Amino acid sequence: MKSYQKLTTAQPAACRVEEEGAAPLPTGRGKLAPWWVGSGLLVVAVLLSTITVWVLRQVSGGWLGPTPPPKCLLVPESHRFDCYPERRVVVTQELCESRGCCFIQTPPPVEGKRGVPWCFYPPDFPSYTLESLNQTALGMVGLLVRREKAYYPRDIERLRLDVEFETDTRLHIKITDAASPRYEVPLDVPRVMKRAENPIYSLNFSWDPFGVLLQRKATGTVLLNTTVAPLIFADQFLQISTSLPSKFLYGLGEHRGSFLHSLDWNTLTLWARDVSPTESFNLYGAHPFYLLMEEGGDAHGVFLLNSNAMEVALQPAPGLTWRTIGGVLDFYIFLGPDPNMVIQQYQQVIGFPAMPPLWALGFHLCRWGYGSSNETWQTVRAMRNYQIPQDAQWNDIDYMDGYRDFTLDSQKFASLPSLVQDLHKHGQRYVMILDPGISSTGPHGSYWPFDEGLRRGLFLNTTQGQPLIGQVWPGFTAFADFSNPDTHQWWLENLQHFYAHVPFDGLWIDMNEPSNFMDGSEDGCPPGDFDSPPYTPAVLGDSLSAKTVCASAKQKASVHYNLHNLYGLMEAKATASALIQIRGKRPFIISRSTFPSQGRYSGHWLGDNRSQWKDMYYSIPGLLSFSLFGIPLVGADICGFSGSTSEELCTRWMQLGAFYPFARNHNTQNEKAQDPTAFSPAARTAMKDVLLTRYSLLPFLYTLFHRAHLQGDTVARPLFFEFPWDVATWELDRQFLWGRSLLVTPVLEPGVDSVTGYVPQGTWFDFYTGSSVNSSGEVLKMSAPLEHLNLHIREGSILPTQKPGTTTEVTRGNPLRLIVALSSHATAWGDLFWDDGESLDTFEQGNYSYVVFNVTQNIFTSTVLHASTEATKVTIGTLSIFGVQKPPSKVLLNGQEKPFSYLDNQVLTVSDLGISLNQGFSLQWL
């Protein structure tokens, strides 16, 4: 049996299969040195390991047990890939060796950490052999054979390997059962018609044991090396490991923690779960995608298209292990090489996000516990009275009759239709919550949603074919099966009925993991391999049915075991379709549970957070992670959902939250109000001011969303996306950018009047004053009194802004102000996308304006690349130019002299331009 290896660029691959083509495998057999040592160091490594273990045994008094075989001692601790990952099991030497693995005890780990595995794979553990490999039009197809059974039931002996060189920067590798079809995620992915001609990667295989080696051609960096541990492919346990080229890994959601993952024996579980965001727990969504930064600033990404319960084990080698309990191993690898390009390439596979309506980018206000529509209305009026911007008012489940979907509490919320009418009259919108659990307890004929869903057979069923009954807010409930197209029609009809009474504008879909207050159902879950699989990943509650439905529940498309992580996606898809049919405009949906491609249908909020300072910090890694996942419309509950906020915390959080792409203040019941009107005049004014700042930036933000929709750009962006060569940015998650141009440095701790933030190399300009900051790439201390949020504009940028109003509707009619931040070479660039803010497919149908702004040699030019009538309704009023080194003697607008002002901080301002956005122009200063 051949050893597991680390292939390096200096070593010949056992079988080299580059993109130029490859012949079938040679009959000769090659062998490579064990991957953690060179051949000359073998004896030394064995001796050192043996001595180390002997010393530890003497110190420990013998608790480490008998001396392991030399082949086990050869494996360094950081490279020990876990052979016994089961939780809640004390791994003994007997259990470990029954699997054919090495057993070496190490000191117990720190609390909450897995630590070095005691049971790990030896170098010669049996794996698959690559028996044949043949060319196809798009790549190659191979046969993998396992001759010795692994230790999980229903091991699959023969696997099919499909490799497609899809683009020069995208590789597709799929491993599945060669003999029988298996469940695959029903996600529309692009089908390429021809093989990539000039890939920036090279692909090699080791044939015995089978392994994949992927390298970046330009640098030789090994991106994937799966020879580090055996491939296991049983019916309900699929595992593949790889080395990693660095420790800088991001993604793999949804979890709460720092943006950069720790590789210190850290296991991340992906199984949608209703639980308040807590470190180490599997949360609401599942995103099996990671981005990794390589030495030198290149980046790549890996996506496993698999929706089953999964865990990803990270270890300090650095290395990574994917473990999933169903489906197939369907990998897409994205070569970038820039991190922005990696995310664009990922979204080329899963789909680009929908363009949100403009009003979705305004400020949203909600709470659970308004108690009545009149109280809700009072909050809206108070916001208007203080002229605080607000675009949307929301209600939580208390608007319903007995918490039942599609109903209205006819006493407490009798005036809701009038409230919605009033909102619309003031250019505002209304959003309400919906849950997927449908009340099942009413007498027949009393509740149409359940009666009709039952009649049409649209609910999740038990293995006995009866609706699975769980418990959510209304009591006993059935769960809509959104994998059934007929359910989409039923959902639409329910929404149409309710819309006739309450003409809502958007929908908030909650509890869609799906959440269940019981484990499984009112009858528990039946025995069997779906609810009690041979291996259960490290899910919260130690059971797949913990606070959700039985994994064995039957759905139209498959068993819930396979579809659980898709539940929120499927509901979002049905809801978006319904909203389009009902309103005929862009849908606005915020969902709690998410899966790759969901950005096409909805945004996301980060769940039921707490009114604590650490929760405010953790929202930034959450924000940035969902930027990676292709869901740019994301935010956290501003000021915190549960618990009681403080004035200082809420003020700071409103400042940060004003720069969430999706900005909503939300609060739970039985806590004091936390909308801006509830605080002192000083705090209220600070909150109002930062919201006005957000509204002034709406043209810039809206354009960023257009670029996200068009090509997969991120909106909220990690600093290292713009400065990938600056290693100091790779761990930053207390600051972020909007696009490439605007740096946000919030205060995240109490009792301070300053904040330290990293300012990347170059010149940055204070957003409010235009004063410059020159940085060599350093941490700077910035003044931050309670009323101030630090914002800086990057040199070389042009930001389209607008005089803010109290709604997006009012704001979009106001004059534009273009802010130019000159580079050290006195150049700058920016752009603006403009349409009616709500119609479907405006870009696709040509109903938009697109304007490019440019500065070179003291001349600003506005070039209209595409025009529409909408842009004739708005004018460019002011041009502010930051970084003008010398006072101009005159300013010329289209050749005509124009009054101007120039300040000592090198800010040139030209006002009263009055130029239609649809009209190109030039402005020169001399």
PDB file of C-alpha atoms in Angstrom, residues 92-223:
ATOM      1  CA  THR A  92      -9.669   4.045  23.314  1.00  0.00           C
ATOM      2  CA  GLN A  93      -6.752   2.292  21.728  1.00  0.00           C
ATOM      3  CA  GLU A  94      -8.984  -0.716  21.090  1.00  0.00           C
ATOM      4  CA  LEU A  95     -11.616   1.339  19.275  1.00  0.00           C
ATOM      5  CA  CYS A  96      -8.991   3.154  17.259  1.00  0.00           C
ATOM      6  CA  GLU A  97      -7.028   0.097  16.197  1.00  0.00           C
ATOM      7  CA  SER A  98     -10.246  -1.669  15.226  1.00  0.00           C
ATOM      8  CA  ARG A  99     -10.340   0.875  12.410  1.00  0.00           C
ATOM      9  CA  GLY A 100      -6.735   0.195  11.466  1.00  0.00           C
ATOM     10  CA  CYS A 101      -5.522   3.563  12.739  1.00  0.00           C
ATOM     11  CA  CYS A 102      -2.719   4.905  14.909  1.00  0.00           C
ATOM     12  CA  PHE A 103      -3.373   5.660  18.557  1.00  0.00           C
ATOM     13  CA  ILE A 104      -1.182   8.163  20.443  1.00  0.00           C
ATOM     14  CA  GLN A 105      -2.553  10.003  23.441  1.00  0.00           C
ATOM     15  CA  THR A 106      -1.636  13.653  23.813  1.00  0.00           C
ATOM     16  CA  PRO A 107      -2.282  16.052  26.697  1.00  0.00           C
ATOM     17  CA  PRO A 108      -5.957  17.040  26.998  1.00  0.00           C
ATOM     18  CA  PRO A 109      -6.912  20.117  24.947  1.00  0.00           C
ATOM     19  CA  VAL A 110      -8.015  23.473  26.288  1.00  0.00           C
ATOM     20  CA  GLU A 111     -11.703  23.624  27.199  1.00  0.00           C
ATOM     21  CA  GLY A 112     -13.911  23.777  24.112  1.00  0.00           C
ATOM     22  CA  LYS A 113     -11.168  22.660  21.714  1.00  0.00           C
ATOM     23  CA  ARG A 114     -10.881  19.276  20.040  1.00  0.00           C
ATOM     24  CA  GLY A 115      -7.112  19.192  20.227  1.00  0.00           C
ATOM     25  CA  VAL A 116      -4.752  16.774  18.521  1.00  0.00           C
ATOM     26  CA  PRO A 117      -6.647  13.601  17.588  1.00  0.00           C
ATOM     27  CA  TRP A 118      -5.536  10.547  19.534  1.00  0.00           C
ATOM     28  CA  CYS A 119      -6.684   8.294  16.725  1.00  0.00           C
ATOM     29  CA  PHE A 120      -5.335   9.175  13.295  1.00  0.00           C
ATOM     30  CA  TYR A 121      -4.616   7.640   9.902  1.00  0.00           C
ATOM     31  CA  PRO A 122      -1.311   5.829   9.398  1.00  0.00           C
ATOM     32  CA  PRO A 123       0.598   6.551   6.184  1.00  0.00           C
ATOM     33  CA  ASP A 124      -0.530   3.238   4.636  1.00  0.00           C
ATOM     34  CA  PHE A 125      -4.253   3.321   5.428  1.00  0.00           C
ATOM     35  CA  PRO A 126      -6.184   1.744   2.532  1.00  0.00           C
ATOM     36  CA  SER A 127      -7.797   4.155   0.101  1.00  0.00           C
ATOM     37  CA  TYR A 128      -9.005   4.211  -3.496  1.00  0.00           C
ATOM     38  CA  THR A 129      -6.842   3.509  -6.507  1.00  0.00           C
ATOM     39  CA  LEU A 130      -7.247   5.399  -9.767  1.00  0.00           C
ATOM     40  CA  GLU A 131      -7.738   2.474 -12.158  1.00  0.00           C
ATOM     41  CA  SER A 132      -8.341   4.318 -15.432  1.00  0.00           C
ATOM     42  CA  LEU A 133      -8.425   7.833 -16.776  1.00  0.00           C
ATOM     43  CA  ASN A 134      -9.698   8.910 -20.183  1.00  0.00           C
ATOM     44  CA  GLN A 135     -10.046  12.178 -22.012  1.00  0.00           C
ATOM     45  CA  THR A 136     -13.417  13.819 -22.591  1.00  0.00           C
ATOM     46  CA  ALA A 137     -14.347  16.911 -24.566  1.00  0.00           C
ATOM     47  CA  LEU A 138     -14.293  19.020 -21.391  1.00  0.00           C
ATOM     48  CA  GLY A 139     -11.680  17.228 -19.313  1.00  0.00           C
ATOM     49  CA  MET A 140     -11.461  13.603 -18.269  1.00  0.00           C
ATOM     50  CA  VAL A 141     -13.316  10.754 -16.619  1.00  0.00           C
ATOM     51  CA  GLY A 142     -11.765   8.196 -14.319  1.00  0.00           C
ATOM     52  CA  LEU A 143     -12.596   5.093 -12.283  1.00  0.00           C
ATOM     53  CA  LEU A 144     -11.636   4.811  -8.617  1.00  0.00           C
ATOM     54  CA  VAL A 145     -11.616   1.410  -6.920  1.00  0.00           C
ATOM     55  CA  ARG A 146     -11.361   0.545  -3.227  1.00  0.00           C
ATOM     56  CA  ARG A 147     -10.159  -2.995  -2.571  1.00  0.00           C
ATOM     57  CA  GLU A 148     -10.341  -2.911   1.221  1.00  0.00           C
ATOM     58  CA  LYS A 149     -13.506  -1.842   3.005  1.00  0.00           C
ATOM     59  CA  ALA A 150     -13.415   1.235   5.196  1.00  0.00           C
ATOM     60  CA  TYR A 151     -15.121   1.237   8.576  1.00  0.00           C
ATOM     61  CA  TYR A 152     -18.506   2.827   7.769  1.00  0.00           C
ATOM     62  CA  PRO A 153     -21.393   0.728   6.455  1.00  0.00           C
ATOM     63  CA  ARG A 154     -22.263   0.485   2.764  1.00  0.00           C
ATOM     64  CA  ASP A 155     -18.834   1.470   1.542  1.00  0.00           C
ATOM     65  CA  ILE A 156     -18.957   2.210  -2.179  1.00  0.00           C
ATOM     66  CA  GLU A 157     -16.335   0.165  -3.971  1.00  0.00           C
ATOM     67  CA  ARG A 158     -16.232   1.867  -7.371  1.00  0.00           C
ATOM     68  CA  LEU A 159     -16.403   5.625  -7.888  1.00  0.00           C
ATOM     69  CA  ARG A 160     -16.611   7.770 -10.978  1.00  0.00           C
ATOM     70  CA  LEU A 161     -14.281  10.771 -11.233  1.00  0.00           C
ATOM     71  CA  ASP A 162     -15.331  13.595 -13.547  1.00  0.00           C
ATOM     72  CA  VAL A 163     -13.004  16.509 -14.200  1.00  0.00           C
ATOM     73  CA  GLU A 164     -14.002  19.504 -16.288  1.00  0.00           C
ATOM     74  CA  PHE A 165     -11.671  22.374 -17.135  1.00  0.00           C
ATOM     75  CA  GLU A 166     -14.588  24.785 -17.248  1.00  0.00           C
ATOM     76  CA  THR A 167     -12.773  28.109 -17.598  1.00  0.00           C
ATOM     77  CA  ASP A 168      -9.219  29.344 -17.324  1.00  0.00           C
ATOM     78  CA  THR A 169      -9.908  30.147 -13.660  1.00  0.00           C
ATOM     79  CA  ARG A 170     -12.472  27.470 -12.736  1.00  0.00           C
ATOM     80  CA  LEU A 171     -12.007  23.737 -12.293  1.00  0.00           C
ATOM     81  CA  HIS A 172     -14.839  21.284 -11.596  1.00  0.00           C
ATOM     82  CA  ILE A 173     -14.089  17.935  -9.919  1.00  0.00           C
ATOM     83  CA  LYS A 174     -16.893  15.530  -9.086  1.00  0.00           C
ATOM     84  CA  ILE A 175     -16.724  12.128  -7.393  1.00  0.00           C
ATOM     85  CA  THR A 176     -19.790   9.919  -7.192  1.00  0.00           C
ATOM     86  CA  ASP A 177     -20.951   6.299  -7.208  1.00  0.00           C
ATOM     87  CA  ALA A 178     -19.944   4.674 -10.502  1.00  0.00           C
ATOM     88  CA  ALA A 179     -22.862   2.235 -10.436  1.00  0.00           C
ATOM     89  CA  SER A 180     -25.893   3.926  -8.850  1.00  0.00           C
ATOM     90  CA  PRO A 181     -27.328   7.451  -8.942  1.00  0.00           C
ATOM     91  CA  ARG A 182     -27.140   9.440  -5.720  1.00  0.00           C
ATOM     92  CA  TYR A 183     -28.891  12.549  -4.470  1.00  0.00           C
ATOM     93  CA  GLU A 184     -27.419  15.743  -5.909  1.00  0.00           C
ATOM     94  CA  VAL A 185     -28.288  19.331  -4.999  1.00  0.00           C
ATOM     95  CA  PRO A 186     -30.979  20.635  -7.393  1.00  0.00           C
ATOM     96  CA  LEU A 187     -29.099  23.846  -8.095  1.00  0.00           C
ATOM     97  CA  ASP A 188     -28.876  25.327 -11.573  1.00  0.00           C
ATOM     98  CA  VAL A 189     -25.186  25.545 -12.411  1.00  0.00           C
ATOM     99  CA  PRO A 190     -23.602  26.674 -15.676  1.00  0.00           C
ATOM    100  CA  ARG A 191     -22.900  24.038 -18.310  1.00  0.00           C
ATOM    101  CA  VAL A 192     -19.795  24.797 -20.322  1.00  0.00           C
ATOM    102  CA  MET A 193     -19.604  23.805 -23.960  1.00  0.00           C
ATOM    103  CA  LYS A 194     -15.850  23.739 -24.451  1.00  0.00           C
ATOM    104  CA  ARG A 195     -12.718  23.042 -22.497  1.00  0.00           C
ATOM    105  CA  ALA A 196     -10.680  25.923 -21.094  1.00  0.00           C
ATOM    106  CA  GLU A 197      -7.848  26.814 -23.432  1.00  0.00           C
ATOM    107  CA  ASN A 198      -5.326  28.529 -21.140  1.00  0.00           C
ATOM    108  CA  PRO A 199      -5.985  27.530 -17.532  1.00  0.00           C
ATOM    109  CA  ILE A 200      -3.904  29.249 -14.880  1.00  0.00           C
ATOM    110  CA  TYR A 201      -3.766  25.955 -12.972  1.00  0.00           C
ATOM    111  CA  SER A 202      -2.187  22.557 -13.495  1.00  0.00           C
ATOM    112  CA  LEU A 203      -3.740  19.338 -12.272  1.00  0.00           C
ATOM    113  CA  ASN A 204      -1.953  16.135 -11.285  1.00  0.00           C
ATOM    114  CA  PHE A 205      -3.155  12.850  -9.817  1.00  0.00           C
ATOM    115  CA  SER A 206      -1.617  10.280  -7.553  1.00  0.00           C
ATOM    116  CA  TRP A 207      -3.101   6.913  -8.558  1.00  0.00           C
ATOM    117  CA  ASP A 208      -2.314   4.648  -5.597  1.00  0.00           C
ATOM    118  CA  PRO A 209      -3.500   5.930  -3.280  1.00  0.00           C
ATOM    119  CA  PHE A 210      -5.744   8.206  -5.311  1.00  0.00           C
ATOM    120  CA  GLY A 211      -5.160  11.899  -4.758  1.00  0.00           C
ATOM    121  CA  VAL A 212      -5.601  15.248  -6.428  1.00  0.00           C
ATOM    122  CA  LEU A 213      -2.824  17.811  -6.684  1.00  0.00           C
ATOM    123  CA  LEU A 214      -3.806  21.255  -7.919  1.00  0.00           C
ATOM    124  CA  GLN A 215      -1.219  23.959  -8.431  1.00  0.00           C
ATOM    125  CA  ARG A 216      -1.233  27.576  -9.491  1.00  0.00           C
ATOM    126  CA  LYS A 217       0.935  27.757 -12.586  1.00  0.00           C
ATOM    127  CA  ALA A 218       2.327  31.239 -12.005  1.00  0.00           C
ATOM    128  CA  THR A 219       3.724  30.501  -8.544  1.00  0.00           C
ATOM    129  CA  GLY A 220       3.733  26.712  -8.264  1.00  0.00           C
ATOM    130  CA  THR A 221       1.687  27.027  -5.060  1.00  0.00           C
ATOM    131  CA  VAL A 222      -0.060  23.763  -4.189  1.00  0.00           C
ATOM    132  CA  LEU A 223      -3.705  24.682  -3.626  1.00  0.00           C
TER     133      LEU A 223
END
